[in-house]
Short mmCIF file of C-alpha atoms and ligand atoms in Angstrom, two decimals:
data_model
loop_
_atom_site.label_atom_id
_atom_site.label_comp_id
_atom_site.label_asym_id
_atom_site.label_seq_id
_atom_site.Cartn_x
_atom_site.Cartn_y
_atom_site.Cartn_z
CA MET A 1 -4.33 -6.47 -38.61
CA LYS A 2 -3.14 -7.67 -36.04
CA LYS A 3 -6.29 -6.72 -33.54
CA THR A 4 -5.18 -5.10 -29.71
CA VAL A 5 -6.81 -5.99 -26.06
CA LEU A 6 -5.56 -3.86 -23.04
CA ILE A 7 -5.97 -6.52 -20.05
CA THR A 8 -5.73 -5.57 -15.89
CA GLY A 9 -4.61 -7.41 -13.57
CA ALA A 10 -1.95 -9.19 -16.46
CA ALA A 11 0.53 -10.35 -13.35
CA GLY A 12 -2.16 -11.99 -11.65
CA PHE A 13 -3.41 -15.21 -11.40
CA LEU A 14 -6.11 -15.28 -14.60
CA GLY A 15 -4.65 -11.97 -15.74
CA SER A 16 -1.56 -13.96 -17.01
CA HIS A 17 -3.27 -17.06 -18.04
CA LEU A 18 -5.52 -14.35 -20.57
CA CYS A 19 -2.24 -12.63 -21.47
CA ASP A 20 -0.77 -16.72 -23.15
CA LYS A 21 -4.69 -17.21 -24.30
CA PHE A 22 -4.27 -13.72 -26.24
CA ILE A 23 -0.81 -13.80 -27.66
CA LYS A 24 -1.50 -17.44 -29.28
CA GLU A 25 -4.97 -16.38 -30.88
CA GLY A 26 -2.28 -13.79 -32.54
CA TYR A 27 -3.00 -10.64 -30.38
CA LYS A 28 -1.28 -7.88 -29.19
CA VAL A 29 -1.39 -7.70 -25.69
CA ILE A 30 -0.52 -4.07 -23.40
CA ALA A 31 -1.06 -6.05 -20.05
CA MET A 32 -1.55 -3.53 -16.99
CA ASP A 33 -0.63 -3.98 -13.27
CA ASN A 34 0.28 -2.47 -9.93
CA LEU A 35 1.62 -5.48 -9.29
CA ILE A 36 0.50 -5.51 -5.07
CA THR A 37 -1.23 -8.75 -5.48
CA GLY A 38 0.46 -9.73 -9.13
CA ASP A 39 3.90 -10.84 -9.76
CA LYS A 40 5.68 -10.32 -12.76
CA ARG A 41 6.83 -13.88 -12.67
CA ASN A 42 3.50 -14.66 -14.01
CA ILE A 43 4.25 -12.73 -17.68
CA GLU A 44 7.98 -12.42 -17.88
CA HIS A 45 8.61 -15.27 -20.79
CA LEU A 46 6.27 -13.06 -22.74
CA PHE A 47 8.15 -9.50 -21.87
CA LYS A 48 11.04 -10.47 -25.21
CA LEU A 49 8.01 -10.91 -27.81
CA GLU A 50 6.98 -7.95 -30.07
CA ASP A 51 3.39 -8.25 -29.34
CA PHE A 52 3.22 -7.72 -26.29
CA GLU A 53 4.02 -4.95 -23.57
CA PHE A 54 3.81 -4.31 -20.17
CA TYR A 55 2.52 -1.00 -18.28
CA HIS A 56 2.90 -0.78 -14.94
CA HIS A 57 0.01 1.90 -13.57
CA ASP A 58 -2.57 1.69 -11.04
CA VAL A 59 -6.12 1.37 -12.61
CA THR A 60 -7.13 3.30 -9.83
CA THR A 61 -6.09 6.28 -11.42
CA PHE A 62 -5.81 8.25 -15.17
CA VAL A 63 -5.65 5.49 -17.63
CA HIS A 64 -4.00 6.16 -20.95
CA VAL A 65 -2.80 4.20 -23.63
CA ALA A 66 -1.61 5.20 -27.48
CA GLY A 67 -2.89 3.83 -30.69
CA ASP A 68 -5.40 1.47 -31.35
CA VAL A 69 -7.43 -0.99 -28.60
CA ASP A 70 -10.15 -3.51 -29.49
CA TYR A 71 -10.54 -4.71 -26.81
CA VAL A 72 -9.78 -3.44 -23.05
CA LEU A 73 -10.52 -6.48 -20.22
CA HIS A 74 -10.62 -5.28 -16.35
CA PHE A 75 -9.64 -8.11 -14.25
CA ALA A 76 -6.59 -6.23 -12.18
CA SER A 77 -8.47 -6.91 -8.18
CA PRO A 78 -7.22 -8.33 -5.05
CA ALA A 79 -8.62 -11.10 -5.61
CA SER A 80 -9.14 -13.88 -2.22
CA PRO A 81 -10.48 -13.18 0.59
CA ILE A 82 -7.66 -12.71 3.14
CA ASP A 83 -6.95 -10.15 0.47
CA TYR A 84 -9.19 -8.05 0.68
CA LEU A 85 -10.05 -7.82 4.08
CA LYS A 86 -6.02 -6.22 3.84
CA ILE A 87 -6.98 -4.12 1.53
CA PRO A 88 -9.70 -2.80 1.38
CA ILE A 89 -9.82 0.24 0.05
CA GLN A 90 -8.29 -0.68 -2.64
CA THR A 91 -10.62 -3.07 -3.83
CA LEU A 92 -13.11 -0.69 -3.47
CA LYS A 93 -11.35 1.01 -5.65
CA VAL A 94 -10.38 -0.86 -8.32
CA GLY A 95 -13.81 -2.24 -8.79
CA SER A 96 -15.15 1.71 -9.12
CA LEU A 97 -13.27 4.19 -9.72
CA GLY A 98 -10.63 1.37 -11.81
CA THR A 99 -13.84 0.44 -13.99
CA HIS A 100 -15.10 3.90 -14.27
CA ASN A 101 -10.98 4.89 -15.85
CA LEU A 102 -11.41 1.83 -18.05
CA LEU A 103 -14.70 2.44 -19.49
CA GLY A 104 -13.55 5.50 -20.09
CA LEU A 105 -10.61 4.40 -21.52
CA ALA A 106 -12.88 1.42 -23.74
CA LYS A 107 -15.65 4.47 -25.03
CA GLU A 108 -12.51 6.88 -25.91
CA LYS A 109 -10.88 4.05 -28.07
CA ASN A 110 -14.20 1.33 -29.16
CA ALA A 111 -13.48 -1.17 -27.99
CA ARG A 112 -14.99 -3.78 -26.39
CA PHE A 113 -15.39 -4.06 -22.58
CA MET A 114 -15.38 -6.67 -20.31
CA ILE A 115 -15.14 -7.36 -17.04
CA ALA A 116 -14.20 -10.36 -14.11
CA SER A 117 -16.72 -10.11 -12.18
CA THR A 118 -17.89 -12.81 -9.50
CA SER A 119 -19.81 -15.69 -8.29
CA GLU A 120 -19.28 -13.28 -4.92
CA VAL A 121 -22.50 -11.04 -6.45
CA TYR A 122 -24.36 -13.69 -5.04
CA GLY A 123 -23.33 -13.37 -1.87
CA ASP A 124 -24.21 -16.57 0.53
CA PRO A 125 -27.04 -17.40 -1.85
CA LEU A 126 -29.98 -18.76 -0.57
CA VAL A 127 -30.73 -20.10 -4.99
CA HIS A 128 -28.85 -23.37 -5.52
CA PRO A 129 -27.43 -24.13 -8.00
CA GLN A 130 -27.01 -19.81 -8.83
CA LYS A 131 -29.09 -19.03 -11.54
CA GLU A 132 -27.65 -15.13 -13.15
CA THR A 133 -31.56 -14.43 -12.79
CA TYR A 134 -30.77 -14.69 -8.75
CA TYR A 135 -30.15 -11.60 -7.17
CA GLY A 136 -27.63 -12.46 -4.46
CA ASN A 137 -27.95 -12.63 -0.68
CA VAL A 138 -25.27 -9.64 0.14
CA ASN A 139 -23.75 -8.02 3.77
CA THR A 140 -23.15 -4.75 2.42
CA ILE A 141 -21.25 -3.60 4.96
CA GLY A 142 -19.51 -7.05 6.14
CA PRO A 143 -15.70 -7.71 6.11
CA ARG A 144 -16.85 -9.31 2.45
CA GLY A 145 -18.99 -6.72 0.93
CA VAL A 146 -15.57 -4.27 0.00
CA TYR A 147 -14.80 -7.25 -2.88
CA ASP A 148 -19.26 -7.78 -3.80
CA GLU A 149 -20.38 -4.60 -3.55
CA ALA A 150 -17.02 -3.37 -5.53
CA LYS A 151 -18.22 -5.59 -8.58
CA ARG A 152 -21.65 -5.53 -7.63
CA PHE A 153 -21.04 -1.51 -8.90
CA GLN A 154 -18.79 -2.42 -11.44
CA GLU A 155 -21.81 -4.69 -12.98
CA SER A 156 -24.02 -1.60 -12.73
CA ILE A 157 -21.59 0.89 -13.99
CA THR A 158 -20.48 -1.49 -17.21
CA MET A 159 -24.30 -1.92 -17.74
CA ALA A 160 -24.93 2.08 -17.59
CA TYR A 161 -22.26 2.69 -20.13
CA HIS A 162 -24.02 0.12 -22.50
CA ARG A 163 -27.29 0.86 -21.59
CA PHE A 164 -26.31 5.22 -22.70
CA HIS A 165 -23.19 4.82 -24.43
CA GLY A 166 -24.82 2.13 -26.15
CA MET A 167 -21.25 -0.04 -25.81
CA GLU A 168 -20.32 -3.20 -26.70
CA THR A 169 -19.19 -5.03 -23.40
CA ARG A 170 -19.44 -8.30 -21.75
CA ILE A 171 -20.04 -9.93 -17.68
CA ALA A 172 -18.69 -12.43 -17.01
CA ARG A 173 -18.98 -14.42 -13.40
CA ILE A 174 -16.11 -16.35 -12.39
CA PHE A 175 -15.97 -19.04 -10.07
CA ASN A 176 -13.89 -20.32 -7.67
CA THR A 177 -10.53 -20.51 -10.31
CA TYR A 178 -7.84 -22.49 -10.13
CA GLY A 179 -4.26 -24.11 -11.19
CA PRO A 180 -0.87 -22.73 -11.52
CA ARG A 181 0.22 -19.41 -11.09
CA MET A 182 -2.27 -18.47 -8.13
CA ARG A 183 -0.54 -17.70 -4.91
CA LEU A 184 0.92 -19.87 -2.70
CA ASN A 185 0.62 -17.41 0.24
CA ASP A 186 -2.90 -16.11 -0.99
CA GLY A 187 -5.10 -17.69 1.89
CA ARG A 188 -7.40 -19.71 -0.35
CA VAL A 189 -8.20 -23.08 -0.07
CA ILE A 190 -6.33 -24.59 -2.89
CA PRO A 191 -3.25 -22.83 -2.61
CA ALA A 192 -3.18 -23.39 1.69
CA PHE A 193 -4.24 -26.50 1.74
CA ILE A 194 -1.37 -27.81 -0.70
CA GLY A 195 1.58 -25.43 0.62
CA GLN A 196 0.32 -26.77 4.43
CA ALA A 197 1.10 -30.51 2.69
CA LEU A 198 4.38 -29.51 1.50
CA ARG A 199 5.12 -27.41 4.48
CA GLY A 200 4.13 -30.92 6.44
CA GLU A 201 1.79 -29.13 8.23
CA ASP A 202 -1.60 -30.08 9.18
CA LEU A 203 -4.55 -29.49 6.97
CA THR A 204 -6.73 -26.01 8.04
CA VAL A 205 -10.89 -26.31 7.37
CA PHE A 206 -13.14 -23.66 8.74
CA GLY A 207 -15.66 -23.90 10.27
CA ASP A 208 -17.42 -27.83 10.45
CA GLY A 209 -16.01 -28.24 6.31
CA THR A 210 -19.47 -28.36 5.46
CA GLN A 211 -19.42 -25.10 3.61
CA THR A 212 -19.19 -26.23 -0.58
CA ARG A 213 -17.31 -24.78 -3.17
CA SER A 214 -17.46 -25.76 -7.40
CA PHE A 215 -13.95 -25.70 -8.97
CA CYS A 216 -12.81 -25.03 -12.05
CA TYR A 217 -9.84 -24.95 -13.99
CA VAL A 218 -7.90 -22.52 -15.60
CA ASP A 219 -7.20 -23.34 -19.24
CA ASP A 220 -11.29 -24.28 -18.85
CA GLN A 221 -11.62 -21.05 -17.66
CA VAL A 222 -10.09 -18.54 -20.00
CA ASP A 223 -11.31 -20.73 -22.88
CA GLY A 224 -14.67 -19.95 -21.55
CA LEU A 225 -14.27 -15.95 -21.39
CA TYR A 226 -12.74 -15.68 -24.78
CA LYS A 227 -15.42 -17.44 -26.19
CA LEU A 228 -17.64 -14.79 -23.78
CA LEU A 229 -15.82 -11.71 -25.36
CA LEU A 230 -16.22 -12.77 -29.04
CA SER A 231 -19.81 -13.78 -28.62
CA ASP A 232 -22.54 -10.83 -28.82
CA TYR A 233 -24.30 -11.52 -24.85
CA SER A 234 -24.43 -8.50 -22.48
CA GLU A 235 -25.97 -10.07 -20.32
CA PRO A 236 -23.85 -11.63 -17.44
CA ILE A 237 -23.87 -15.15 -17.33
CA ASN A 238 -22.31 -17.46 -15.36
CA ILE A 239 -18.25 -18.95 -16.05
CA GLY A 240 -17.63 -21.58 -13.88
CA ASN A 241 -17.90 -25.44 -13.64
CA PRO A 242 -20.72 -27.00 -11.46
CA GLU A 243 -19.21 -30.14 -9.77
CA GLU A 244 -20.11 -29.16 -6.04
CA ILE A 245 -17.74 -30.55 -3.53
CA THR A 246 -18.10 -29.42 0.23
CA ILE A 247 -14.63 -28.59 1.41
CA LEU A 248 -14.43 -31.10 4.49
CA ASP A 249 -13.95 -33.60 1.47
CA PHE A 250 -12.36 -31.95 -0.68
CA ALA A 251 -9.27 -31.47 2.40
CA LYS A 252 -9.40 -35.76 2.08
CA GLU A 253 -9.07 -35.58 -1.77
CA ILE A 254 -5.35 -33.04 -1.07
CA ILE A 255 -4.28 -35.60 1.78
CA LYS A 256 -4.67 -38.25 -0.88
CA LEU A 257 -2.82 -36.59 -4.25
CA THR A 258 -0.20 -35.18 -1.70
CA GLY A 259 0.84 -38.36 0.03
CA THR A 260 0.98 -36.39 3.51
CA GLU A 261 0.39 -37.93 6.52
CA GLN A 262 -0.30 -34.72 8.06
CA LYS A 263 -4.12 -34.14 9.63
CA ILE A 264 -7.59 -31.83 9.36
CA VAL A 265 -7.91 -29.58 11.71
CA TYR A 266 -10.65 -27.68 12.01
CA LYS A 267 -10.12 -23.34 12.49
CA GLU A 268 -12.83 -20.47 12.75
CA LEU A 269 -15.21 -20.08 9.66
CA PRO A 270 -14.45 -16.66 8.86
CA LYS A 271 -18.05 -14.16 8.63
CA ASP A 272 -20.18 -14.31 5.67
CA ASP A 273 -18.35 -17.01 4.51
CA PRO A 274 -20.80 -18.59 1.66
CA LEU A 275 -21.99 -21.85 2.66
CA GLN A 276 -22.94 -23.83 -0.66
CA ARG A 277 -22.09 -22.51 -4.35
CA GLU A 278 -21.87 -24.00 -7.47
CA PRO A 279 -22.83 -22.44 -10.40
CA ASP A 280 -26.33 -22.97 -12.97
CA ILE A 281 -24.08 -23.14 -16.07
CA THR A 282 -27.08 -23.38 -18.94
CA LEU A 283 -26.77 -20.09 -20.75
CA ALA A 284 -22.86 -20.80 -20.57
CA ARG A 285 -23.58 -24.14 -22.31
CA ASN A 286 -26.85 -22.71 -24.98
CA ILE A 287 -25.58 -18.87 -25.61
CA LEU A 288 -21.38 -19.93 -25.25
CA GLY A 289 -21.65 -23.76 -26.30
CA TRP A 290 -18.95 -23.60 -23.60
CA GLU A 291 -18.53 -25.65 -20.79
CA PRO A 292 -15.42 -26.88 -18.98
CA LYS A 293 -13.90 -29.84 -19.84
CA MET A 294 -11.03 -30.11 -17.10
CA PRO A 295 -11.80 -33.36 -14.34
CA ARG A 296 -10.39 -31.82 -10.83
CA ASP A 297 -8.51 -34.98 -9.99
CA GLU A 298 -6.35 -33.79 -13.24
CA GLY A 299 -6.23 -30.27 -13.33
CA MET A 300 -5.61 -30.80 -9.42
CA LYS A 301 -2.35 -32.87 -10.41
CA ILE A 302 -1.00 -30.28 -12.41
CA THR A 303 -1.89 -27.53 -9.97
CA PHE A 304 0.21 -29.99 -7.30
CA GLU A 305 3.58 -30.38 -9.61
CA TYR A 306 3.38 -26.04 -10.30
CA PHE A 307 3.34 -25.85 -6.47
CA LYS A 308 6.24 -28.94 -6.31
CA SER A 309 8.15 -26.86 -8.04
CA LEU A 310 8.38 -23.96 -6.02
CA THR A 311 11.14 -23.08 -4.12
CA LYS A 312 11.82 -24.14 -0.89
CA GLU A 313 12.41 -20.11 0.31
CA GLU A 314 9.00 -19.17 -2.06
CA LEU A 315 7.13 -22.23 0.05
CA PHE A 316 8.10 -21.80 3.99
CA LYS A 317 7.91 -17.71 2.93
CA SER A 318 4.21 -17.90 2.61
CA GLU A 319 3.03 -15.94 5.67
CA HIS A 320 1.11 -13.55 4.23
CA LYS A 321 1.77 -10.95 1.46
CA ASP A 322 2.68 -7.57 2.93
CA PHE A 323 0.91 -4.33 1.13
CA SER A 324 2.03 -2.38 3.24
CA LYS A 325 4.66 -0.59 1.23
CA HIS A 326 1.47 -0.17 -1.60
CA ILE A 327 -0.84 1.40 1.07
CA ARG A 328 -2.25 4.76 -0.52
CA SER A 329 -5.78 5.01 -0.29
N1 UDP B 1 -11.61 -22.74 3.21
C1 UDP B 1 -10.41 -22.98 4.05
N2 UDP B 1 -9.05 -23.10 5.26
C2 UDP B 1 -8.41 -22.65 4.50
C3 UDP B 1 -8.64 -21.43 3.28
C4 UDP B 1 -10.02 -21.75 3.41
O1 UDP B 1 -11.47 -24.35 4.98
O2 UDP B 1 -7.44 -22.53 5.02
C5 UDP B 1 -12.45 -22.59 3.01
C6 UDP B 1 -13.11 -21.03 3.46
O3 UDP B 1 -13.29 -20.51 4.38
C7 UDP B 1 -13.87 -21.47 2.52
C8 UDP B 1 -13.70 -22.01 1.32
O4 UDP B 1 -12.38 -23.22 1.59
O5 UDP B 1 -15.19 -21.71 2.53
C9 UDP B 1 -13.31 -21.63 -0.36
O6 UDP B 1 -12.46 -20.12 -0.09
P1 UDP B 1 -11.33 -19.52 -0.73
O7 UDP B 1 -10.65 -18.20 0.55
O8 UDP B 1 -10.24 -20.06 -1.51
O9 UDP B 1 -12.60 -18.82 -1.65
P2 UDP B 1 -14.03 -17.69 -1.73
O10 UDP B 1 -14.55 -19.17 -2.46
O11 UDP B 1 -13.99 -17.89 -0.53
O12 UDP B 1 -13.74 -16.79 -2.27
#
């Protein structure tokens, strides 16, 4: 009998790659998304498959799925700073109410539960690189707090269900991940820079560009998540690529990669933008036998090819997505 996995946020960037992975590994996939930030085109190629089913549903309201479910993966959430600033209440709700509903469903189905937590639980970290034992430095009431605190609550309630109900749970702390199917206009640095290069605009570096990030290619990320799900480790674990780079150097890499003749311009650093970020992945190496394999230059070439394949219309219609018709806070 095939195992069944429910994936929320299935039409999003990571969610859609997870759908591909589980189909490839021989699972039945139930994909769920409310399509606010997700895009059905990311999973369109799976619709014809017998083992794939799509539910257009908002997980902040009661979630019902008929039949057996073996795994529940909660990957629904706005994930870029611009998105969660535009829809702060939905961001809080999907991390809190959504997680509660899905934990309830997983308990009912006796399913193993996994959440997409984040490096943002470390906030603007005072410890570098970040180990799972670091409690973080989050501004609860700052603009990013809506995402960070929702994810911190998500970890807490997941551990409570694990301890109180004896449920099988997994917590992945996901660091910046990139690859095909990122949304061009989601405001994150990779689609932002590549989009600017393709449109012949200057690249906007926020602050002085000395802040750092560490970028993980999506196939590596999905491989790590899959290994974590099948492991027996229930505490949080960092999944990311420890190769750190400043945003300014990264902008220069993008200029080289894309061959753009545009220059770098500086804009104000958003409030609470973390100054440095690099995962310590010792735990993932030791417990999951996992580490990322894709070098950044290769991963970025694939990602650039993806964005180049978008139509001119998509490329120029890239002002930020209007969520207003979905708002029901
Ligand atoms: N950033 C930038 N220019 C942009 C978009 C982002 O310099 O056009 C910076 C941003 O300030 C942050 C880093 O790039 O320091 C990564 O931002 P992103 O939104 O991708 O994700 P974050 O890691 O902050 O969640």
